[in-house]
PDB file of C-alpha atoms in Angstrom:
ATOM      1  CA  MET A   1     -21.310  -3.047 -23.377  1.00  0.00           C
ATOM      2  CA  SER A   2     -23.983  -1.126 -25.224  1.00  0.00           C
ATOM      3  CA  MET A   3     -23.540  -0.413 -28.930  1.00  0.00           C
ATOM      4  CA  ARG A   4     -24.824   2.903 -30.226  1.00  0.00           C
ATOM      5  CA  ILE A   5     -25.743   3.719 -33.823  1.00  0.00           C
ATOM      6  CA  THR A   6     -25.560   7.378 -34.846  1.00  0.00           C
ATOM      7  CA  PRO A   7     -26.589   7.671 -38.515  1.00  0.00           C
ATOM      8  CA  SER A   8     -25.077  10.477 -40.563  1.00  0.00           C
ATOM      9  CA  VAL A   9     -27.412  12.691 -42.569  1.00  0.00           C
ATOM     10  CA  LEU A  10     -24.615  13.768 -44.930  1.00  0.00           C
ATOM     11  CA  ASN A  11     -25.901  11.764 -47.916  1.00  0.00           C
ATOM     12  CA  THR A  12     -29.619  12.275 -47.359  1.00  0.00           C
ATOM     13  CA  ASP A  13     -32.072  14.700 -48.903  1.00  0.00           C
ATOM     14  CA  LEU A  14     -30.758  17.832 -47.182  1.00  0.00           C
ATOM     15  CA  ALA A  15     -33.845  19.774 -48.327  1.00  0.00           C
ATOM     16  CA  ASP A  16     -35.930  17.464 -46.098  1.00  0.00           C
ATOM     17  CA  LEU A  17     -33.707  16.849 -43.080  1.00  0.00           C
ATOM     18  CA  ALA A  18     -36.671  16.622 -40.704  1.00  0.00           C
ATOM     19  CA  GLY A  19     -38.252  13.950 -42.902  1.00  0.00           C
ATOM     20  CA  GLU A  20     -34.998  12.011 -43.176  1.00  0.00           C
ATOM     21  CA  VAL A  21     -34.409  12.038 -39.402  1.00  0.00           C
ATOM     22  CA  ALA A  22     -37.994  10.824 -38.903  1.00  0.00           C
ATOM     23  CA  ARG A  23     -37.006   7.636 -40.798  1.00  0.00           C
ATOM     24  CA  ILE A  24     -34.582   6.557 -38.023  1.00  0.00           C
ATOM     25  CA  PRO A  25     -36.570   6.751 -34.745  1.00  0.00           C
ATOM     26  CA  SER A  26     -34.573   3.961 -33.091  1.00  0.00           C
ATOM     27  CA  ALA A  27     -31.182   5.616 -33.725  1.00  0.00           C
ATOM     28  CA  ASP A  28     -29.212   6.567 -30.611  1.00  0.00           C
ATOM     29  CA  ALA A  29     -28.434  10.018 -32.031  1.00  0.00           C
ATOM     30  CA  VAL A  30     -28.276  11.909 -35.307  1.00  0.00           C
ATOM     31  CA  HIS A  31     -24.708  12.439 -36.551  1.00  0.00           C
ATOM     32  CA  ILE A  32     -24.397  15.838 -38.212  1.00  0.00           C
ATOM     33  CA  ASP A  33     -21.309  16.608 -40.282  1.00  0.00           C
ATOM     34  CA  VAL A  34     -20.469  20.304 -40.201  1.00  0.00           C
ATOM     35  CA  MET A  35     -17.969  21.124 -42.971  1.00  0.00           C
ATOM     36  CA  ASP A  36     -16.501  24.482 -43.886  1.00  0.00           C
ATOM     37  CA  ASN A  37     -14.767  23.924 -47.270  1.00  0.00           C
ATOM     38  CA  HIS A  38     -11.429  24.708 -45.545  1.00  0.00           C
ATOM     39  CA  PHE A  39     -10.630  21.851 -43.165  1.00  0.00           C
ATOM     40  CA  VAL A  40     -12.286  19.474 -45.645  1.00  0.00           C
ATOM     41  CA  PRO A  41     -13.090  20.033 -49.354  1.00  0.00           C
ATOM     42  CA  ASN A  42     -16.838  20.194 -48.849  1.00  0.00           C
ATOM     43  CA  LEU A  43     -19.418  22.621 -47.486  1.00  0.00           C
ATOM     44  CA  THR A  44     -22.465  21.278 -45.684  1.00  0.00           C
ATOM     45  CA  LEU A  45     -24.470  23.027 -42.997  1.00  0.00           C
ATOM     46  CA  GLY A  46     -24.033  24.939 -39.771  1.00  0.00           C
ATOM     47  CA  LEU A  47     -25.623  26.174 -36.581  1.00  0.00           C
ATOM     48  CA  PRO A  48     -28.816  27.713 -38.069  1.00  0.00           C
ATOM     49  CA  VAL A  49     -29.746  24.401 -39.738  1.00  0.00           C
ATOM     50  CA  VAL A  50     -28.920  22.442 -36.583  1.00  0.00           C
ATOM     51  CA  SER A  51     -31.082  24.763 -34.479  1.00  0.00           C
ATOM     52  CA  SER A  52     -33.972  24.429 -36.932  1.00  0.00           C
ATOM     53  CA  LEU A  53     -33.720  20.635 -37.000  1.00  0.00           C
ATOM     54  CA  GLN A  54     -33.820  20.450 -33.193  1.00  0.00           C
ATOM     55  CA  ARG A  55     -37.437  21.573 -33.309  1.00  0.00           C
ATOM     56  CA  HIS A  56     -38.378  18.560 -35.465  1.00  0.00           C
ATOM     57  CA  THR A  57     -36.883  15.636 -33.539  1.00  0.00           C
ATOM     58  CA  LYS A  58     -36.357  14.390 -30.011  1.00  0.00           C
ATOM     59  CA  LEU A  59     -33.230  12.456 -30.981  1.00  0.00           C
ATOM     60  CA  PRO A  60     -29.936  13.661 -29.470  1.00  0.00           C
ATOM     61  CA  PHE A  61     -27.528  15.504 -31.782  1.00  0.00           C
ATOM     62  CA  ASP A  62     -24.033  14.150 -32.308  1.00  0.00           C
ATOM     63  CA  ILE A  63     -22.157  17.038 -33.941  1.00  0.00           C
ATOM     64  CA  HIS A  64     -18.972  16.326 -35.913  1.00  0.00           C
ATOM     65  CA  LEU A  65     -17.128  19.561 -36.637  1.00  0.00           C
ATOM     66  CA  MET A  66     -14.881  19.141 -39.674  1.00  0.00           C
ATOM     67  CA  ILE A  67     -13.976  22.805 -39.590  1.00  0.00           C
ATOM     68  CA  GLU A  68     -11.039  25.074 -38.872  1.00  0.00           C
ATOM     69  CA  ASP A  69     -11.052  27.181 -35.711  1.00  0.00           C
ATOM     70  CA  ALA A  70     -12.917  24.566 -33.668  1.00  0.00           C
ATOM     71  CA  ASP A  71     -11.913  26.459 -30.498  1.00  0.00           C
ATOM     72  CA  SER A  72     -14.365  29.256 -31.220  1.00  0.00           C
ATOM     73  CA  TRP A  73     -17.137  27.232 -32.909  1.00  0.00           C
ATOM     74  CA  ALA A  74     -17.481  24.068 -30.803  1.00  0.00           C
ATOM     75  CA  PRO A  75     -18.800  25.814 -27.646  1.00  0.00           C
ATOM     76  CA  GLN A  76     -21.610  27.373 -29.688  1.00  0.00           C
ATOM     77  CA  TYR A  77     -22.951  23.911 -30.546  1.00  0.00           C
ATOM     78  CA  ALA A  78     -22.774  22.938 -26.871  1.00  0.00           C
ATOM     79  CA  GLU A  79     -24.653  26.119 -25.971  1.00  0.00           C
ATOM     80  CA  ALA A  80     -27.290  25.172 -28.551  1.00  0.00           C
ATOM     81  CA  GLY A  81     -27.977  22.001 -26.577  1.00  0.00           C
ATOM     82  CA  CYS A  82     -26.276  19.420 -28.794  1.00  0.00           C
ATOM     83  CA  GLU A  83     -25.640  16.327 -26.675  1.00  0.00           C
ATOM     84  CA  SER A  84     -22.173  15.608 -28.059  1.00  0.00           C
ATOM     85  CA  VAL A  85     -19.705  17.895 -29.825  1.00  0.00           C
ATOM     86  CA  THR A  86     -16.740  16.430 -31.703  1.00  0.00           C
ATOM     87  CA  PHE A  87     -13.815  18.586 -32.788  1.00  0.00           C
ATOM     88  CA  HIS A  88     -10.744  17.524 -34.736  1.00  0.00           C
ATOM     89  CA  ALA A  89      -7.355  17.214 -33.058  1.00  0.00           C
ATOM     90  CA  GLU A  90      -5.865  18.839 -36.163  1.00  0.00           C
ATOM     91  CA  ALA A  91      -8.161  21.882 -35.928  1.00  0.00           C
ATOM     92  CA  THR A  92      -7.752  22.958 -32.306  1.00  0.00           C
ATOM     93  CA  SER A  93      -4.909  24.786 -30.600  1.00  0.00           C
ATOM     94  CA  ALA A  94      -6.041  23.916 -27.058  1.00  0.00           C
ATOM     95  CA  PRO A  95      -7.866  20.557 -26.961  1.00  0.00           C
ATOM     96  CA  VAL A  96      -8.049  20.260 -23.161  1.00  0.00           C
ATOM     97  CA  ARG A  97      -9.349  23.788 -22.671  1.00  0.00           C
ATOM     98  CA  LEU A  98     -11.916  23.233 -25.436  1.00  0.00           C
ATOM     99  CA  ALA A  99     -13.056  19.863 -24.061  1.00  0.00           C
ATOM    100  CA  ARG A 100     -13.499  21.379 -20.592  1.00  0.00           C
ATOM    101  CA  GLU A 101     -15.505  24.267 -22.033  1.00  0.00           C
ATOM    102  CA  ILE A 102     -17.792  21.868 -23.949  1.00  0.00           C
ATOM    103  CA  ARG A 103     -18.340  19.805 -20.798  1.00  0.00           C
ATOM    104  CA  ARG A 104     -18.955  22.935 -18.715  1.00  0.00           C
ATOM    105  CA  LEU A 105     -21.736  23.850 -21.137  1.00  0.00           C
ATOM    106  CA  GLY A 106     -23.362  20.452 -20.591  1.00  0.00           C
ATOM    107  CA  SER A 107     -22.324  18.495 -23.666  1.00  0.00           C
ATOM    108  CA  ALA A 108     -20.090  15.459 -24.105  1.00  0.00           C
ATOM    109  CA  ALA A 109     -16.655  16.362 -25.470  1.00  0.00           C
ATOM    110  CA  SER A 110     -15.274  14.241 -28.288  1.00  0.00           C
ATOM    111  CA  LEU A 111     -11.893  14.311 -30.031  1.00  0.00           C
ATOM    112  CA  ALA A 112     -11.710  13.276 -33.695  1.00  0.00           C
ATOM    113  CA  LEU A 113      -8.630  11.936 -35.454  1.00  0.00           C
ATOM    114  CA  ARG A 114      -8.033  11.855 -39.192  1.00  0.00           C
ATOM    115  CA  PRO A 115      -6.634   8.525 -40.467  1.00  0.00           C
ATOM    116  CA  ALA A 116      -3.040   9.821 -40.398  1.00  0.00           C
ATOM    117  CA  THR A 117      -3.295  11.327 -36.882  1.00  0.00           C
ATOM    118  CA  PRO A 118      -2.098   8.949 -34.140  1.00  0.00           C
ATOM    119  CA  ILE A 119      -3.839   8.564 -30.783  1.00  0.00           C
ATOM    120  CA  GLU A 120      -0.605   8.290 -28.794  1.00  0.00           C
ATOM    121  CA  PRO A 121       0.078  12.047 -28.385  1.00  0.00           C
ATOM    122  CA  PHE A 122      -3.315  12.310 -26.639  1.00  0.00           C
ATOM    123  CA  ALA A 123      -2.825   9.336 -24.304  1.00  0.00           C
ATOM    124  CA  ASP A 124      -2.187  11.529 -21.262  1.00  0.00           C
ATOM    125  CA  LEU A 125      -5.242  13.696 -22.028  1.00  0.00           C
ATOM    126  CA  ILE A 126      -7.703  10.829 -22.516  1.00  0.00           C
ATOM    127  CA  ALA A 127      -9.649  11.507 -19.289  1.00  0.00           C
ATOM    128  CA  GLU A 128     -10.578  14.953 -20.644  1.00  0.00           C
ATOM    129  CA  PHE A 129     -12.752  13.410 -23.369  1.00  0.00           C
ATOM    130  CA  ASP A 130     -16.009  11.487 -23.269  1.00  0.00           C
ATOM    131  CA  GLN A 131     -15.347  10.034 -26.706  1.00  0.00           C
ATOM    132  CA  VAL A 132     -12.682   9.632 -29.358  1.00  0.00           C
ATOM    133  CA  LEU A 133     -13.838   9.522 -32.976  1.00  0.00           C
ATOM    134  CA  ILE A 134     -11.568   7.499 -35.234  1.00  0.00           C
ATOM    135  CA  MET A 135     -12.102   8.352 -38.888  1.00  0.00           C
ATOM    136  CA  THR A 136     -12.079   5.194 -41.003  1.00  0.00           C
ATOM    137  CA  VAL A 137     -12.052   7.248 -44.220  1.00  0.00           C
ATOM    138  CA  GLU A 138     -10.484  10.596 -45.091  1.00  0.00           C
ATOM    139  CA  PRO A 139     -13.042  13.155 -43.860  1.00  0.00           C
ATOM    140  CA  GLY A 140     -14.937  15.257 -46.352  1.00  0.00           C
ATOM    141  CA  PHE A 141     -17.286  13.040 -48.328  1.00  0.00           C
ATOM    142  CA  GLY A 142     -19.836  10.329 -47.636  1.00  0.00           C
ATOM    143  CA  GLY A 143     -19.936   6.956 -49.362  1.00  0.00           C
ATOM    144  CA  GLN A 144     -16.221   6.145 -49.099  1.00  0.00           C
ATOM    145  CA  LYS A 145     -14.722   2.682 -48.619  1.00  0.00           C
ATOM    146  CA  PHE A 146     -13.856   1.590 -45.074  1.00  0.00           C
ATOM    147  CA  LEU A 147     -10.115   1.647 -44.228  1.00  0.00           C
ATOM    148  CA  ASP A 148      -9.234  -1.647 -42.486  1.00  0.00           C
ATOM    149  CA  ILE A 149      -5.820  -0.194 -41.624  1.00  0.00           C
ATOM    150  CA  MET A 150      -7.546   1.841 -38.890  1.00  0.00           C
ATOM    151  CA  LEU A 151      -8.514  -1.231 -36.830  1.00  0.00           C
ATOM    152  CA  PRO A 152      -5.190  -1.333 -34.904  1.00  0.00           C
ATOM    153  CA  LYS A 153      -5.707   2.341 -33.991  1.00  0.00           C
ATOM    154  CA  ILE A 154      -9.128   1.483 -32.518  1.00  0.00           C
ATOM    155  CA  ARG A 155      -7.467  -1.293 -30.469  1.00  0.00           C
ATOM    156  CA  ARG A 156      -4.706   1.014 -29.231  1.00  0.00           C
ATOM    157  CA  THR A 157      -7.238   3.689 -28.250  1.00  0.00           C
ATOM    158  CA  ARG A 158      -9.274   1.139 -26.288  1.00  0.00           C
ATOM    159  CA  ALA A 159      -6.070  -0.090 -24.584  1.00  0.00           C
ATOM    160  CA  ILE A 160      -5.047   3.468 -23.640  1.00  0.00           C
ATOM    161  CA  ALA A 161      -8.493   4.125 -22.138  1.00  0.00           C
ATOM    162  CA  ALA A 162      -8.406   0.834 -20.211  1.00  0.00           C
ATOM    163  CA  ALA A 163      -4.912   1.530 -18.889  1.00  0.00           C
ATOM    164  CA  SER A 164      -6.064   4.971 -17.727  1.00  0.00           C
ATOM    165  CA  GLY A 165      -9.206   3.560 -16.131  1.00  0.00           C
ATOM    166  CA  VAL A 166     -11.308   5.897 -18.255  1.00  0.00           C
ATOM    167  CA  GLU A 167     -14.788   5.076 -19.513  1.00  0.00           C
ATOM    168  CA  LEU A 168     -14.275   6.236 -23.072  1.00  0.00           C
ATOM    169  CA  ALA A 169     -16.681   5.887 -25.970  1.00  0.00           C
ATOM    170  CA  ILE A 170     -14.890   5.058 -29.221  1.00  0.00           C
ATOM    171  CA  GLN A 171     -16.764   6.137 -32.316  1.00  0.00           C
ATOM    172  CA  VAL A 172     -15.927   5.090 -35.867  1.00  0.00           C
ATOM    173  CA  ASP A 173     -16.984   7.057 -38.919  1.00  0.00           C
ATOM    174  CA  GLY A 174     -16.536   6.114 -42.554  1.00  0.00           C
ATOM    175  CA  GLY A 175     -17.644   3.116 -44.583  1.00  0.00           C
ATOM    176  CA  VAL A 176     -19.460   1.520 -41.631  1.00  0.00           C
ATOM    177  CA  SER A 177     -21.881  -1.165 -42.843  1.00  0.00           C
ATOM    178  CA  VAL A 178     -23.131  -4.638 -41.962  1.00  0.00           C
ATOM    179  CA  ASP A 179     -19.893  -5.937 -43.552  1.00  0.00           C
ATOM    180  CA  THR A 180     -17.491  -3.756 -41.537  1.00  0.00           C
ATOM    181  CA  ILE A 181     -19.177  -2.975 -38.204  1.00  0.00           C
ATOM    182  CA  GLY A 182     -18.275  -6.322 -36.618  1.00  0.00           C
ATOM    183  CA  ARG A 183     -14.549  -5.733 -37.106  1.00  0.00           C
ATOM    184  CA  CYS A 184     -14.854  -2.296 -35.487  1.00  0.00           C
ATOM    185  CA  ALA A 185     -16.752  -3.687 -32.497  1.00  0.00           C
ATOM    186  CA  GLU A 186     -14.210  -6.494 -32.027  1.00  0.00           C
ATOM    187  CA  ALA A 187     -11.439  -3.879 -32.035  1.00  0.00           C
ATOM    188  CA  GLY A 188     -13.135  -1.932 -29.231  1.00  0.00           C
ATOM    189  CA  ALA A 189     -15.450   0.607 -30.870  1.00  0.00           C
ATOM    190  CA  ASP A 190     -18.922   1.073 -29.382  1.00  0.00           C
ATOM    191  CA  VAL A 191     -20.422   4.041 -31.275  1.00  0.00           C
ATOM    192  CA  PHE A 192     -20.914   3.775 -35.026  1.00  0.00           C
ATOM    193  CA  VAL A 193     -21.610   6.414 -37.644  1.00  0.00           C
ATOM    194  CA  ALA A 194     -23.310   4.951 -40.711  1.00  0.00           C
ATOM    195  CA  GLY A 195     -24.704   7.128 -43.459  1.00  0.00           C
ATOM    196  CA  THR A 196     -25.035   5.398 -46.794  1.00  0.00           C
ATOM    197  CA  ALA A 197     -25.633   1.971 -45.198  1.00  0.00           C
ATOM    198  CA  VAL A 198     -28.618   3.293 -43.246  1.00  0.00           C
ATOM    199  CA  PHE A 199     -30.275   5.770 -45.577  1.00  0.00           C
ATOM    200  CA  ARG A 200     -29.858   3.723 -48.764  1.00  0.00           C
ATOM    201  CA  ALA A 201     -31.454   0.706 -47.080  1.00  0.00           C
ATOM    202  CA  THR A 202     -35.058  -0.160 -47.951  1.00  0.00           C
ATOM    203  CA  ASP A 203     -35.959   0.370 -44.289  1.00  0.00           C
ATOM    204  CA  PRO A 204     -33.431   2.719 -42.633  1.00  0.00           C
ATOM    205  CA  ASP A 205     -34.721   2.081 -39.112  1.00  0.00           C
ATOM    206  CA  GLU A 206     -34.533  -1.688 -39.531  1.00  0.00           C
ATOM    207  CA  MET A 207     -30.923  -1.237 -40.690  1.00  0.00           C
ATOM    208  CA  VAL A 208     -30.150   0.704 -37.498  1.00  0.00           C
ATOM    209  CA  THR A 209     -31.346  -2.293 -35.469  1.00  0.00           C
ATOM    210  CA  THR A 210     -29.427  -4.754 -37.676  1.00  0.00           C
ATOM    211  CA  LEU A 211     -26.196  -2.772 -37.321  1.00  0.00           C
ATOM    212  CA  ARG A 212     -26.589  -2.575 -33.541  1.00  0.00           C
ATOM    213  CA  GLN A 213     -27.226  -6.336 -33.269  1.00  0.00           C
ATOM    214  CA  THR A 214     -24.292  -7.160 -35.561  1.00  0.00           C
ATOM    215  CA  ALA A 215     -21.963  -5.014 -33.437  1.00  0.00           C
ATOM    216  CA  MET A 216     -23.177  -6.583 -30.189  1.00  0.00           C
ATOM    217  CA  GLN A 217     -22.731 -10.119 -31.517  1.00  0.00           C
ATOM    218  CA  ALA A 218     -19.197  -9.325 -32.691  1.00  0.00           C
ATOM    219  CA  ALA A 219     -18.235  -7.745 -29.352  1.00  0.00           C
ATOM    220  CA  HIS A 220     -19.661 -10.651 -27.340  1.00  0.00           C
ATOM    221  CA  SER A 221     -18.079 -13.351 -29.483  1.00  0.00           C
ATOM    222  CA  HIS A 222     -14.706 -11.642 -29.224  1.00  0.00           C
TER     223      HIS A 222
END
């Protein structure tokens, strides 16, 4: 099982995104949090910034839309060539239709769940998604403390995917660090968003490698 690290640029120097992304060459993708000050109480960046940044890096883009009206916005990020587009279950009226549209446009389709949103209502739809993102903090701000109470949800999501025979990536986002990543990997996660842990490290790229190794060790020992 491969473990992927997708660092979030939310808490970096947003005036030098290209420079920040250049500090993590061994990352599996760049996680970009798109916030609209409606779905979450924060405003970050959007499609023009994403399109500009694409010219400065060869890393894949892992887009996390924390916005209302995901049905109309998500396909635009797929059209822009972002490798993976995540929309929130709470912000879409037609998740299957949206996932199919994202896939049709050539991107991976990913469903995100806030901490209070259960996975069970989506059990029958699981084959429509390439990934499920389980928020391990309340979305909206970087630097929050990891919520251990989400670990059972990761396990249940992995069990649902296994029972359905679906190859599903399970991504965790929020408070992921060397101290918490092992628990997530043991529970069944295999894609990890880390912002503060990576970019506040002395050597961000070395931290990417350390996180990946820590996750692999935890998954193998489990």
